[in-house]
Short mmCIF file of C-alpha atoms in Angstrom, two decimals:
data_model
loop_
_atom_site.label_atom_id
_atom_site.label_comp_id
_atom_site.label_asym_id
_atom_site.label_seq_id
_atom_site.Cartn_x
_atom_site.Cartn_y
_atom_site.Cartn_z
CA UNK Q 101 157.17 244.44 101.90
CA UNK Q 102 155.58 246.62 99.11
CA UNK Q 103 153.19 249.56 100.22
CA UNK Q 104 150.19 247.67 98.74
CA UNK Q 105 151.08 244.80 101.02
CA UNK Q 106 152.09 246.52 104.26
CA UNK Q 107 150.87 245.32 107.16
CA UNK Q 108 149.43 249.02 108.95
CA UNK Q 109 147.18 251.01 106.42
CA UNK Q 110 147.40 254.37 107.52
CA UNK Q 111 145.60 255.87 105.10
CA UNK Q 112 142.28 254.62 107.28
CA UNK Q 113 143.36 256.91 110.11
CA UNK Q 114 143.14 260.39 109.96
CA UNK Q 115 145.04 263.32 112.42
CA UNK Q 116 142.53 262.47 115.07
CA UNK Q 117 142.11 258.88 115.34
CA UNK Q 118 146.14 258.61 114.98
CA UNK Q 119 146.29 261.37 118.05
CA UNK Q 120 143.99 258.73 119.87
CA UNK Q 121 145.96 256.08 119.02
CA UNK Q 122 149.36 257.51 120.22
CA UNK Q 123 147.37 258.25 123.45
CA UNK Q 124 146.25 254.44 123.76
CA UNK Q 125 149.95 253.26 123.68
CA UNK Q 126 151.27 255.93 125.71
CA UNK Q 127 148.52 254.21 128.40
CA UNK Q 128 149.85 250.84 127.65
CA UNK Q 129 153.05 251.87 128.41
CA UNK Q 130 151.93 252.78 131.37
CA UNK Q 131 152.64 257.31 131.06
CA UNK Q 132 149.59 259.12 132.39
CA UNK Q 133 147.86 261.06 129.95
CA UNK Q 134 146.98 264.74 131.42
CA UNK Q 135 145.42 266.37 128.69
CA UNK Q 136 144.60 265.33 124.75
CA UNK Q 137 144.09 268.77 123.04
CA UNK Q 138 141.41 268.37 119.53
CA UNK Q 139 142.41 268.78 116.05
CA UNK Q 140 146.38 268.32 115.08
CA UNK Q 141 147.25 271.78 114.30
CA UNK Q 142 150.92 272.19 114.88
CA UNK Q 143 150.42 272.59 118.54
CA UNK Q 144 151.09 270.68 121.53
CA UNK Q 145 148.56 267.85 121.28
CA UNK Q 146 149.49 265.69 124.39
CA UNK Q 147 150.49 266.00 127.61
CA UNK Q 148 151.88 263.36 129.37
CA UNK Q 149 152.86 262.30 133.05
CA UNK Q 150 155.09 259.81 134.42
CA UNK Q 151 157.41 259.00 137.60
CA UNK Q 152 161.04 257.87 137.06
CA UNK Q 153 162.93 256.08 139.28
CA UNK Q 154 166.21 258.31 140.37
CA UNK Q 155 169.33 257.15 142.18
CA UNK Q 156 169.04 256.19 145.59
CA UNK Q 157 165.33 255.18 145.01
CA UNK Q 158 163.93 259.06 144.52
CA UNK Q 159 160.66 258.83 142.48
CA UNK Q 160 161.13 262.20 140.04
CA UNK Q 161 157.46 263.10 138.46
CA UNK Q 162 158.66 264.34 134.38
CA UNK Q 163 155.87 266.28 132.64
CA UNK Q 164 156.02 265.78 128.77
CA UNK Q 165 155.20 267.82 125.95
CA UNK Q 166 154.25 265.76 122.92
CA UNK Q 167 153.64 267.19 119.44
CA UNK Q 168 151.79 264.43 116.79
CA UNK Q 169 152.12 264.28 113.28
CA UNK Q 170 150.01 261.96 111.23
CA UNK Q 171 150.98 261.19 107.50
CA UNK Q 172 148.76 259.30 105.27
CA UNK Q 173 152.14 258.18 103.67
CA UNK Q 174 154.16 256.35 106.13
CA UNK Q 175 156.75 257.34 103.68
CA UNK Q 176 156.07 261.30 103.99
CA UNK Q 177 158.92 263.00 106.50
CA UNK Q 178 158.06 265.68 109.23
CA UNK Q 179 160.80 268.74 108.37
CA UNK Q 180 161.78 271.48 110.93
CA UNK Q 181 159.13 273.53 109.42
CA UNK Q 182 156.17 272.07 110.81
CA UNK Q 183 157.28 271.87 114.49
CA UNK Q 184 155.89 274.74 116.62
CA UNK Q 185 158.69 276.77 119.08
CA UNK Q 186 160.38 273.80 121.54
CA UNK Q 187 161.62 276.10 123.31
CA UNK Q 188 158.40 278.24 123.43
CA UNK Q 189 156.59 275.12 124.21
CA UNK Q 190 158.36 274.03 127.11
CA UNK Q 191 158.47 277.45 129.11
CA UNK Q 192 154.23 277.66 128.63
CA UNK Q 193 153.72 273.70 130.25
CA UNK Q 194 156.74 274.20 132.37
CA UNK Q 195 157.49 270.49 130.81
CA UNK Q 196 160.54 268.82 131.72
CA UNK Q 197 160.76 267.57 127.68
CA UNK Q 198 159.51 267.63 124.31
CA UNK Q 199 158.44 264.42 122.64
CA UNK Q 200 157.89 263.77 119.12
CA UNK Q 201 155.28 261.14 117.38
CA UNK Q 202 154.69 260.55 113.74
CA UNK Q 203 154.09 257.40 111.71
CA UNK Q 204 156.22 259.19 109.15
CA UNK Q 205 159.66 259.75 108.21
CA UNK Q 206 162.72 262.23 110.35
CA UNK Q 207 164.42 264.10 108.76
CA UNK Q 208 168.14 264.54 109.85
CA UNK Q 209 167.40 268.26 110.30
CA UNK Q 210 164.52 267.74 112.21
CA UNK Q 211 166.05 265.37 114.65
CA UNK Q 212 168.84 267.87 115.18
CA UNK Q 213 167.14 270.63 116.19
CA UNK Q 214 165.43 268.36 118.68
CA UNK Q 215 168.03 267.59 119.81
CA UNK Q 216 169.52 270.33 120.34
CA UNK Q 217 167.59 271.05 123.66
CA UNK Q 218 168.49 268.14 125.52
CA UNK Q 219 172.54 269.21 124.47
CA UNK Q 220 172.64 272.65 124.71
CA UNK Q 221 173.74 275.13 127.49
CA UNK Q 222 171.51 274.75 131.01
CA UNK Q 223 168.66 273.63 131.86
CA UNK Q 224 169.16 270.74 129.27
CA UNK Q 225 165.48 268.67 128.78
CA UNK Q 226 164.42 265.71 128.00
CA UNK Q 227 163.68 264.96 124.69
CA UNK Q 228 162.32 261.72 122.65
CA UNK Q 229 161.42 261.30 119.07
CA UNK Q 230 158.74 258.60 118.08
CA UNK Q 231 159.10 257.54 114.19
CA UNK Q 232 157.18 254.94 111.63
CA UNK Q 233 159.62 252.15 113.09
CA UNK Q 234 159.21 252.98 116.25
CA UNK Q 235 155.08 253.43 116.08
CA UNK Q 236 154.85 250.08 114.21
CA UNK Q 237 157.02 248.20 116.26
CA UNK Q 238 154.52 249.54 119.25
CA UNK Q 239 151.84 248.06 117.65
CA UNK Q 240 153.47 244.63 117.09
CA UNK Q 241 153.98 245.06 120.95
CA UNK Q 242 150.53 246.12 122.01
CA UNK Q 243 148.03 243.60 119.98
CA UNK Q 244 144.43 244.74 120.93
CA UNK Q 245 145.59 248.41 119.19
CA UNK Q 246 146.67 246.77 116.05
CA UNK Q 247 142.70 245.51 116.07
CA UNK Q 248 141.45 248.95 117.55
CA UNK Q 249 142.53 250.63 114.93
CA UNK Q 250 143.71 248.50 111.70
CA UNK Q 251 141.29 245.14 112.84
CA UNK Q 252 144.72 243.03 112.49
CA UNK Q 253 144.34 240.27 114.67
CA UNK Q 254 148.00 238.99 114.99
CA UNK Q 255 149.12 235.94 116.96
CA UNK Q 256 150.81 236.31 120.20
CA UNK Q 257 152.86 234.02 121.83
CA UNK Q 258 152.87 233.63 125.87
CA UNK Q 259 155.78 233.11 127.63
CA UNK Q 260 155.92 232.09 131.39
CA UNK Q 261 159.70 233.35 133.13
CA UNK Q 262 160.41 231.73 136.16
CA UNK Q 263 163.84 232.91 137.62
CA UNK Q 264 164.39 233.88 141.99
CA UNK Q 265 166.32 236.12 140.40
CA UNK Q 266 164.90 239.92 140.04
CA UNK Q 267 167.35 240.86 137.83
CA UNK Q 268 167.09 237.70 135.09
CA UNK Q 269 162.97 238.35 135.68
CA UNK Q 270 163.12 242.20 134.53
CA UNK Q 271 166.15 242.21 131.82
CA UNK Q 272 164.31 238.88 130.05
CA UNK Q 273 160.97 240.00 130.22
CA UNK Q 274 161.61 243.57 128.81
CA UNK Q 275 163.25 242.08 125.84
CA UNK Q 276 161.42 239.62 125.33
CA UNK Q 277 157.63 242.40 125.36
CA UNK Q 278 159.81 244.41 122.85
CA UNK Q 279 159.75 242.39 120.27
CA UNK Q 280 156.07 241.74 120.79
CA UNK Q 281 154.90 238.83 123.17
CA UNK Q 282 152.56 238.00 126.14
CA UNK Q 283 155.86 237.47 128.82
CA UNK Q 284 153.92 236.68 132.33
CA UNK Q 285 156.82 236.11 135.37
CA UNK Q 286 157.01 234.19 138.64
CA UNK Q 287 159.59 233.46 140.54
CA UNK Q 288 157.90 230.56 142.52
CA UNK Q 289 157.03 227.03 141.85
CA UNK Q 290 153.48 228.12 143.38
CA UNK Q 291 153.53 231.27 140.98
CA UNK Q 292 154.41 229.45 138.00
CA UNK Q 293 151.96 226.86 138.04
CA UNK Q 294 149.05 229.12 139.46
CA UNK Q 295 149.55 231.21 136.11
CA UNK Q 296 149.48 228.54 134.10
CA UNK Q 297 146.22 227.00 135.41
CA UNK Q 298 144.78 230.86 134.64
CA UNK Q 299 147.07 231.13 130.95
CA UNK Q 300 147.93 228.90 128.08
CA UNK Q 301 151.14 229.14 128.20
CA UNK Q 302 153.29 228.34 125.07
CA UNK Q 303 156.67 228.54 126.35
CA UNK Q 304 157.97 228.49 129.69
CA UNK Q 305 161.34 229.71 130.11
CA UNK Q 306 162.87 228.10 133.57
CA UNK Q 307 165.81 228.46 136.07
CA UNK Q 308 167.15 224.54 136.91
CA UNK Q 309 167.20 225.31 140.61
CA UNK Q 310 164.38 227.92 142.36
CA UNK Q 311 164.70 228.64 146.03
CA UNK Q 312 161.61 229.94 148.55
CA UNK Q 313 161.54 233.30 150.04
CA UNK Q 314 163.40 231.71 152.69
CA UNK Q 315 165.97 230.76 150.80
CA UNK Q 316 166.39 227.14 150.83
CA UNK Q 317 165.43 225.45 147.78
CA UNK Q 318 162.13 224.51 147.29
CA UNK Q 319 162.04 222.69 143.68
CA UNK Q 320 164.16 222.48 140.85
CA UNK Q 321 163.53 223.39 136.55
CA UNK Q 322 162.31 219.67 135.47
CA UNK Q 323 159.91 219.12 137.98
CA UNK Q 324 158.33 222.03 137.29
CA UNK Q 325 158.31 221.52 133.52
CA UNK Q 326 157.01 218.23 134.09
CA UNK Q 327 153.85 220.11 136.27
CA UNK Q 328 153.41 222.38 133.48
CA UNK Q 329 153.31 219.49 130.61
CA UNK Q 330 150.67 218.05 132.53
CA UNK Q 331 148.50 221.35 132.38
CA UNK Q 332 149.42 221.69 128.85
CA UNK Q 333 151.22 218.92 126.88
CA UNK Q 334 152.04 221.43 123.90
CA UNK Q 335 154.52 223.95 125.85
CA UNK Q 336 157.91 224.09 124.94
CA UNK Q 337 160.51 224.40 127.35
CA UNK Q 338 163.98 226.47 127.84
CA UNK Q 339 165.88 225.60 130.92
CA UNK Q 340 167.97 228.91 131.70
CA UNK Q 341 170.56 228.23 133.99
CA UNK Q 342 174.02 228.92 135.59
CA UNK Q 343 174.58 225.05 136.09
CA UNK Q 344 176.72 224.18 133.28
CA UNK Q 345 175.24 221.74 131.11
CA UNK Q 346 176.83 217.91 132.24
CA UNK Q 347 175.48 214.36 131.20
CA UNK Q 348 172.72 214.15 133.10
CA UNK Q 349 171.11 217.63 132.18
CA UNK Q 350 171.82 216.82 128.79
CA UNK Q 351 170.24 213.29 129.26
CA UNK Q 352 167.21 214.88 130.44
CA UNK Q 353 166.75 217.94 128.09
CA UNK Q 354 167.44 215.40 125.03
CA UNK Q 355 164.64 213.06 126.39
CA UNK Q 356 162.27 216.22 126.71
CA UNK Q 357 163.19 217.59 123.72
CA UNK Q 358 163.91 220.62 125.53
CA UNK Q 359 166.45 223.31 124.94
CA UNK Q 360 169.16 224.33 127.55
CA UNK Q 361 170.68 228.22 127.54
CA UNK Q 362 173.77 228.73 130.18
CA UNK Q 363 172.98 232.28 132.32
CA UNK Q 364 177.22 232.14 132.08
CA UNK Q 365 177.72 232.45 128.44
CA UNK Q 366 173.97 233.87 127.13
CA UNK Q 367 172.85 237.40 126.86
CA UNK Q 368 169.54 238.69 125.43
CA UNK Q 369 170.10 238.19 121.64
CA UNK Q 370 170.87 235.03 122.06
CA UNK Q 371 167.59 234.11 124.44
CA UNK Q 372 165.70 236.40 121.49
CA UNK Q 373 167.05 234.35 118.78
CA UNK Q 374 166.41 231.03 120.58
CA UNK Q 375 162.88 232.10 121.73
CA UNK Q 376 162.23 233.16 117.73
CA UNK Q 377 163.72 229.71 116.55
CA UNK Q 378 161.52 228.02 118.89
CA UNK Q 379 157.93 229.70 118.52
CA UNK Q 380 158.29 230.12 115.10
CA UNK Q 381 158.06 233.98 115.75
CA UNK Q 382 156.21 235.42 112.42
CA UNK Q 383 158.36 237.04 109.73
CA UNK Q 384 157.30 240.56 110.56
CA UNK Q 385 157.91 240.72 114.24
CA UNK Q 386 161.43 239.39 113.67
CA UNK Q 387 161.71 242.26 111.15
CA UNK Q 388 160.52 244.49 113.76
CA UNK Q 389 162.36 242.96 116.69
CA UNK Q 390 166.03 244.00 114.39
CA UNK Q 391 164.57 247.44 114.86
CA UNK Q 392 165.46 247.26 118.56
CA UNK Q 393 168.72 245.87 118.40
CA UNK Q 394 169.87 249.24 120.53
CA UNK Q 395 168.02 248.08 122.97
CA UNK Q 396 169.22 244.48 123.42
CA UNK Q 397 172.94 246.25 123.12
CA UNK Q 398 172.12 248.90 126.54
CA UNK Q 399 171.00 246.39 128.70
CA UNK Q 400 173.71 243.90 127.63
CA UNK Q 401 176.04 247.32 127.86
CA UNK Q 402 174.68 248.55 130.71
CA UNK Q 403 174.51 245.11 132.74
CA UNK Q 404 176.92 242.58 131.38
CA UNK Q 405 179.39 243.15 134.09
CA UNK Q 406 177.16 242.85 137.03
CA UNK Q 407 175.19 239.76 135.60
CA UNK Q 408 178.32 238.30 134.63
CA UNK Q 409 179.51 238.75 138.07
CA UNK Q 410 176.84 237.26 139.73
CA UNK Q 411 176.31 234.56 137.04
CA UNK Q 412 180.03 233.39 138.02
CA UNK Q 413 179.37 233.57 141.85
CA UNK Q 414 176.33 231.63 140.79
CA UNK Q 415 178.15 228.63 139.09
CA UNK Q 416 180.52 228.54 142.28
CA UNK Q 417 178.36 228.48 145.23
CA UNK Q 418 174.60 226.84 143.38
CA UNK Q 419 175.92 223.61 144.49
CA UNK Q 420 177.26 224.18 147.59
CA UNK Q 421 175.56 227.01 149.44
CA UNK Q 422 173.03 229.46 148.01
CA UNK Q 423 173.25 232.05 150.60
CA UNK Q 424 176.74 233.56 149.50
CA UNK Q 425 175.18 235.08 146.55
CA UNK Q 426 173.10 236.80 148.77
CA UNK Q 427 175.58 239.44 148.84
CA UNK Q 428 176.46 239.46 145.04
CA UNK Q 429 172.70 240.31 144.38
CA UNK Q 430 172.63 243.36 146.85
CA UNK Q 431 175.43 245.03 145.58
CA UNK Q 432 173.52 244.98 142.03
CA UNK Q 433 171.83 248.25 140.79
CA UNK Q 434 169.72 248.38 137.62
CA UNK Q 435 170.12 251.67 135.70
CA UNK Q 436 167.52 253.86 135.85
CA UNK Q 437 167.50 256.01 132.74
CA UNK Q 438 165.08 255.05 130.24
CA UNK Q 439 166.97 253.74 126.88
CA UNK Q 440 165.31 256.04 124.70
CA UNK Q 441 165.37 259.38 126.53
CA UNK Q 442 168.22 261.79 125.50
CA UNK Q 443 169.46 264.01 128.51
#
């Protein structure tokens, strides 16, 4: 994509309205914004709130010290020069780290000395760097800012997850927002079609068998895809599932036109890929979504042993008795630590 054709125009910002844009995606992401200081001078411009979940369940509050650096020129880098003191910066806010935003350019120099605080002696911090990747790809996530502030209009897709499982819900959903779509979740039959009376929904991403809160099962993947075909005839369908495909699912997918994804031998770049193939994902948010391959490869890192391991029990006991996995679930604990932050 040339610079005449690229799809943000930065050059209709300037260091203020960028500032408030950074501080409308930092609210999307849910952070709480404390304080937005006027005019990008070098300074600490932002600073920002937000509770981490801890081992054993602790809720830690981390105060962040952003600095934001606009460049006309996507293209232009932000050089060691042109950060104020981190070190200086952290004692005044008593912040717990020091975050980084431009829609430029890092250079290698820059990111080191960063760095360099969350690796040094005690009392390490936190520390995050935002780039033009990273900003952009943010934008393809968060839709109404690309028309705030560039009047880009792009077309999202919705997807509907419906999974009892917790762990399926969060790991397919995150990935799925990352690369920029609408993902709503339920893990009921009631859920599922009570969202899609509310939503159009353009792909509905289903387990074969769903259970109750009481555990027994209360309805299985094609009925459900059959209620949701009647609310909208147009929604495609991916039936996500530790059954192993046999004759008759494969029978009844073919007949749908439907595609079928094993839980046992499928991890998130595959469901990506698939979900791309099947929506027809535009050419830029695929470009975008390569940018966060290091994401897709810490969940599947941090997780593929524990889904695996539940996925098999799954396969085993789906069939027979439900309630066994019970136990594989519990013993199940989703790291914590956000992806991007370096301790």
């Amino acid at each position: 994509m040339s610079e005449k054709d690229q799809l943000f125009e930065w050059d209709l910002l300037n260091g203020q309205s960028f500032q408030d844009l950074v501080c409308d995606i930092f609210r999307n992401e849910g952070y709480n914004v404390l304080n937005q200081g006027i005019g990008p001078d070098g300074g600490i411009d932002i600073i920002l709130e937000h509770k981490l979940i801890v081992d054993a369940g602790l809720i830690k509050n981390l105060k962040w010290a952003v600095q934001v650096k606009y460049k006309k020129d996507k293209n232009a880098t932000v050089k060691p020069g042109e950060l104020d003191n981190i070190g200086n910066i952290l004692s005044k806010f008593q912040a717990d780290g020091y975050w980084l935003v431009t829609n430029g350019r890092v250079t290698k120099n820059t990111y080191d000395q960063i760095r360099s605080f969350s690796e040094g002696k005690p009392p390490n911090y936190l520390t995050n760097v935002w780039d033009n990747s990273r900003i952009e790809s943010m934008l393809l996530k968060h839709n109404s800012l690309s028309n705030k502030y560039f009047h880009i209009n792009q077309e999202e897709k919705r997807i509907l997850v419906v999974d009892d499982e917790q762990t399926t819900l969060t790991v397919i959903s995150n990935v799925l927002r990352t690369i920029g779509h609408d993902v709503l979740i339920a893990s009921t039959e009631k859920e599922a079609i009570n969202i899609a009376k509310s939503k159009n929904i353009d792909l509905a991403i289903l387990d074969i068998l769903l259970t109750d809160e009481s555990g027994s099962t209360s309805t299985n993947g094609f009925d459900l895809a059959a209620e949701l075909r009647q609310l909208n005839p147009l929604i495609k369908i991916i039936y996500h599932s530790a059954f192993l495909s046999n004759k008759e699912i494969s029978s009844k997918i073919q007949v749908e036109n439907a595609t079928f994804l094993s839980k046992y031998d499928s991890d998130t770049k595959k469901i990506t890929e698939t979900v791309k193939e099947i929506l027809g994902t535009p050419d830029e948010i695929n470009r975008k979504a390569a940018q966060f391959e290091s994401l897709s490869t810490y969940i599947s890192t941090k997780l593929h042993k524990s889904i695996s391991k539940i996925y098999a029990a799954k396969i085993k006991v789906e069939s027979l008795n439900r309630d066994l996995l019970s136990a594989e679930i519990s013993n199940l604990r989703i790291p914590s630590t956000h992806p991007f932050f370096t301790y």
